[in-house]
Amino acid sequence: MGSNADMANRGVVVSVRGSVVDVRFERQLPGIYHVLRAGVQGQIVIEVLAQQDAHVVRGIALTPTEGLARGMAVVDTLGPLQAPVGKGILSRMFDVFGNTIDREAAPTDIQWRSVHRAPPPLAGRSTKFEIFQTGIKVIDVLVPLERGGKAGLFGGAGVGKTVLLTEMIHNMIGHHEGVSVFCGIGERCREGEELYRDMKSAGVLPNMVMVFGQMNEPPGSRFRVGHAALTIAEYFRDDEHRDVLLLIDNIFRFIQAGMEVSGLMGQMPSRLGYQPTMGTELSRLEERIANTETGAITSIQAVYVPADDFTDPAAVHTFSHLSASIVLSRERASEGLYPAIDPLQSSSKIASAGVVGQRHYQLAQEIRRTLAQYAELKDIIAMLGLEQLSPEDRNVVGRARRLERFLTQPFFTTEQFTGMPGRLVSLEDALDGCERILRDEFQDYPESALYMIGAIDEAKTKAGTVSPAANPTPLVSGSASNHAP
């Protein structure tokens, strides 16, 4: 943090209640967001969040408070929490304080910047719409992402948010000339370690920076790690004029950490126990993610949905900031349709003819219409069987089931588990495949020939190796649970 302790303002601890610390200063009251340090080597870090009176401030500890006691000396560092920026941070892994956690020597070619920064002014923002291709069929066709936009991956526990996020990093580093910043908020420590190892083996680490605030860290630390990652991303956008891919896993944990901090500070809880300032706190973070004339920060954020309830305030507030919402479905995951993206619940604000083009727009609408008709027919099929449908409806069901299977894709990041080599599919190939399925070109092919392939022509090769018995009937009776509506 770099402040000279002798010149710094000194105070004394008045009370310690868990992570909440009250400190008395006689000479000068520290400002809001100032960082205070206590302990033998200043290892206990406190961020000021409230001024109680003319002499006492209340702060939240960003580190464990073991060993902190009343009467201990505290030093005001005279500034806010800072994050490292510069060329030296590439390929490194940091904690919320800018300390390296990858067991290598601290970087040298760096500067320090406050994590509390204002979003770019409206006049400095770019208003161009550009598509950001991911190489994942279902996303590029039905939920196109915007360069400089914010996309959310919504889903409950275990439906594949982190796997999808990791796959996007893998796919984008290849044709994405910028920098990737990965921010882990309140996630499992093994996920950070695995991601670091995977990125290193994939050779994409030189263009990545990782910032982690793990699950076991105090709420104050988890609450600030997103701001630290954003400060790093802003450096590459504004100073180096590069495009930045900012991946956040998981934005719900940021809201959850804010809820813990709010409770500790004694604020009255709002609906479902969330903090009354949730909207403001989320906006402060999200509004800094923007597209400027010099570069863009494109953000993809995993959003845990508590109990799969999309009316939860955390999910509702997050939805309002996003240009694309990718919703992961437990039902599709249970059917083995990976990535388990629900095309009917997912949406993108740039999926319009003016941005993606007339052909893409009309094709996406036709796919959604076909899948929606199939969803409506599932009840009838479960009760009366497929035979009771009209020939036209039966064709719709066949098309929809083939589309569902074609929109699955083997991932590079899951090769070791599935044994299937990953596929990167261009937007043109994905659109071509969907168009040919809708024209009934593949109605005589077994459905399984379209499952877990890349471009549509692979289905012809796969069909030769699939026995007729492997072709499932268009829909079995309602007793089969994996086809329940």
PDB file of N, CA and C in Angstrom, residues 9-14 22-30 36 48 50-58:
ATOM      1  N   ASN A   9      -1.449   8.881  10.036  1.00  0.00           N
ATOM      2  CA  ASN A   9      -2.340   9.190  11.141  1.00  0.00           C
ATOM      3  C   ASN A   9      -2.500   7.938  12.005  1.00  0.00           C
ATOM      4  N   ARG A  10      -2.316   8.063  13.335  1.00  0.00           N
ATOM      5  CA  ARG A  10      -2.396   6.877  14.208  1.00  0.00           C
ATOM      6  C   ARG A  10      -3.650   6.904  15.058  1.00  0.00           C
ATOM      7  N   GLY A  11      -4.221   5.696  15.296  1.00  0.00           N
ATOM      8  CA  GLY A  11      -5.407   5.572  16.130  1.00  0.00           C
ATOM      9  C   GLY A  11      -5.298   4.360  17.037  1.00  0.00           C
ATOM     10  N   VAL A  12      -6.361   4.131  17.814  1.00  0.00           N
ATOM     11  CA  VAL A  12      -6.367   3.026  18.781  1.00  0.00           C
ATOM     12  C   VAL A  12      -7.670   2.242  18.613  1.00  0.00           C
ATOM     13  N   VAL A  13      -7.590   0.909  18.661  1.00  0.00           N
ATOM     14  CA  VAL A  13      -8.784   0.063  18.551  1.00  0.00           C
ATOM     15  C   VAL A  13      -9.663   0.257  19.784  1.00  0.00           C
ATOM     16  N   VAL A  14     -10.944   0.537  19.550  1.00  0.00           N
ATOM     17  CA  VAL A  14     -11.898   0.730  20.645  1.00  0.00           C
ATOM     18  C   VAL A  14     -12.683  -0.551  20.893  1.00  0.00           C
ATOM     19  N   ASP A  22     -14.041  -0.848  15.542  1.00  0.00           N
ATOM     20  CA  ASP A  22     -14.144   0.590  15.796  1.00  0.00           C
ATOM     21  C   ASP A  22     -12.778   1.110  16.230  1.00  0.00           C
ATOM     22  N   VAL A  23     -12.351   2.218  15.625  1.00  0.00           N
ATOM     23  CA  VAL A  23     -11.025   2.776  15.914  1.00  0.00           C
ATOM     24  C   VAL A  23     -11.173   4.262  16.244  1.00  0.00           C
ATOM     25  N   ARG A  24     -10.466   4.699  17.292  1.00  0.00           N
ATOM     26  CA  ARG A  24     -10.513   6.110  17.710  1.00  0.00           C
ATOM     27  C   ARG A  24      -9.266   6.846  17.229  1.00  0.00           C
ATOM     28  N   PHE A  25      -9.473   8.000  16.604  1.00  0.00           N
ATOM     29  CA  PHE A  25      -8.376   8.856  16.137  1.00  0.00           C
ATOM     30  C   PHE A  25      -8.532  10.221  16.792  1.00  0.00           C
ATOM     31  N   GLU A  26      -7.477  10.707  17.440  1.00  0.00           N
ATOM     32  CA  GLU A  26      -7.542  12.007  18.115  1.00  0.00           C
ATOM     33  C   GLU A  26      -7.198  13.148  17.160  1.00  0.00           C
ATOM     34  N   ARG A  27      -6.211  12.913  16.278  1.00  0.00           N
ATOM     35  CA  ARG A  27      -5.676  14.001  15.460  1.00  0.00           C
ATOM     36  C   ARG A  27      -6.519  14.285  14.219  1.00  0.00           C
ATOM     37  N   GLN A  28      -6.747  13.259  13.414  1.00  0.00           N
ATOM     38  CA  GLN A  28      -7.448  13.446  12.138  1.00  0.00           C
ATOM     39  C   GLN A  28      -8.288  12.216  11.836  1.00  0.00           C
ATOM     40  N   LEU A  29      -9.558  12.423  11.468  1.00  0.00           N
ATOM     41  CA  LEU A  29     -10.469  11.310  11.188  1.00  0.00           C
ATOM     42  C   LEU A  29     -10.226  10.797   9.765  1.00  0.00           C
ATOM     43  N   PRO A  30      -9.962   9.475   9.588  1.00  0.00           N
ATOM     44  CA  PRO A  30      -9.756   8.935   8.230  1.00  0.00           C
ATOM     45  C   PRO A  30     -11.025   9.074   7.375  1.00  0.00           C
ATOM     46  N   LEU A  36      -6.916   1.027   6.880  1.00  0.00           N
ATOM     47  CA  LEU A  36      -6.175   1.095   8.148  1.00  0.00           C
ATOM     48  C   LEU A  36      -5.425  -0.217   8.315  1.00  0.00           C
ATOM     49  N   VAL A  48     -12.388   1.549   6.163  1.00  0.00           N
ATOM     50  CA  VAL A  48     -13.346   2.422   6.856  1.00  0.00           C
ATOM     51  C   VAL A  48     -14.641   2.516   6.043  1.00  0.00           C
ATOM     52  N   ALA A  50     -17.702   3.783   7.880  1.00  0.00           N
ATOM     53  CA  ALA A  50     -18.590   4.761   8.535  1.00  0.00           C
ATOM     54  C   ALA A  50     -17.796   5.592   9.531  1.00  0.00           C
ATOM     55  N   GLN A  51     -18.177   6.870   9.668  1.00  0.00           N
ATOM     56  CA  GLN A  51     -17.608   7.749  10.699  1.00  0.00           C
ATOM     57  C   GLN A  51     -18.668   7.901  11.783  1.00  0.00           C
ATOM     58  N   GLN A  52     -18.387   7.312  12.958  1.00  0.00           N
ATOM     59  CA  GLN A  52     -19.384   7.255  14.025  1.00  0.00           C
ATOM     60  C   GLN A  52     -19.602   8.615  14.704  1.00  0.00           C
ATOM     61  N   ASP A  53     -18.505   9.322  14.958  1.00  0.00           N
ATOM     62  CA  ASP A  53     -18.586  10.667  15.540  1.00  0.00           C
ATOM     63  C   ASP A  53     -17.299  11.408  15.160  1.00  0.00           C
ATOM     64  N   ALA A  54     -16.969  12.457  15.875  1.00  0.00           N
ATOM     65  CA  ALA A  54     -15.818  13.293  15.505  1.00  0.00           C
ATOM     66  C   ALA A  54     -14.476  12.577  15.645  1.00  0.00           C
ATOM     67  N   HIS A  55     -14.456  11.454  16.387  1.00  0.00           N
ATOM     68  CA  HIS A  55     -13.169  10.784  16.631  1.00  0.00           C
ATOM     69  C   HIS A  55     -13.155   9.297  16.299  1.00  0.00           C
ATOM     70  N   VAL A  56     -14.327   8.673  16.124  1.00  0.00           N
ATOM     71  CA  VAL A  56     -14.373   7.204  15.959  1.00  0.00           C
ATOM     72  C   VAL A  56     -14.869   6.826  14.564  1.00  0.00           C
ATOM     73  N   VAL A  57     -14.140   5.901  13.923  1.00  0.00           N
ATOM     74  CA  VAL A  57     -14.583   5.345  12.639  1.00  0.00           C
ATOM     75  C   VAL A  57     -14.893   3.861  12.820  1.00  0.00           C
ATOM     76  N   ARG A  58     -15.811   3.366  11.998  1.00  0.00           N
ATOM     77  CA  ARG A  58     -16.137   1.931  12.024  1.00  0.00           C
ATOM     78  C   ARG A  58     -15.743   1.345  10.674  1.00  0.00           C
TER      79      ARG A  58
END
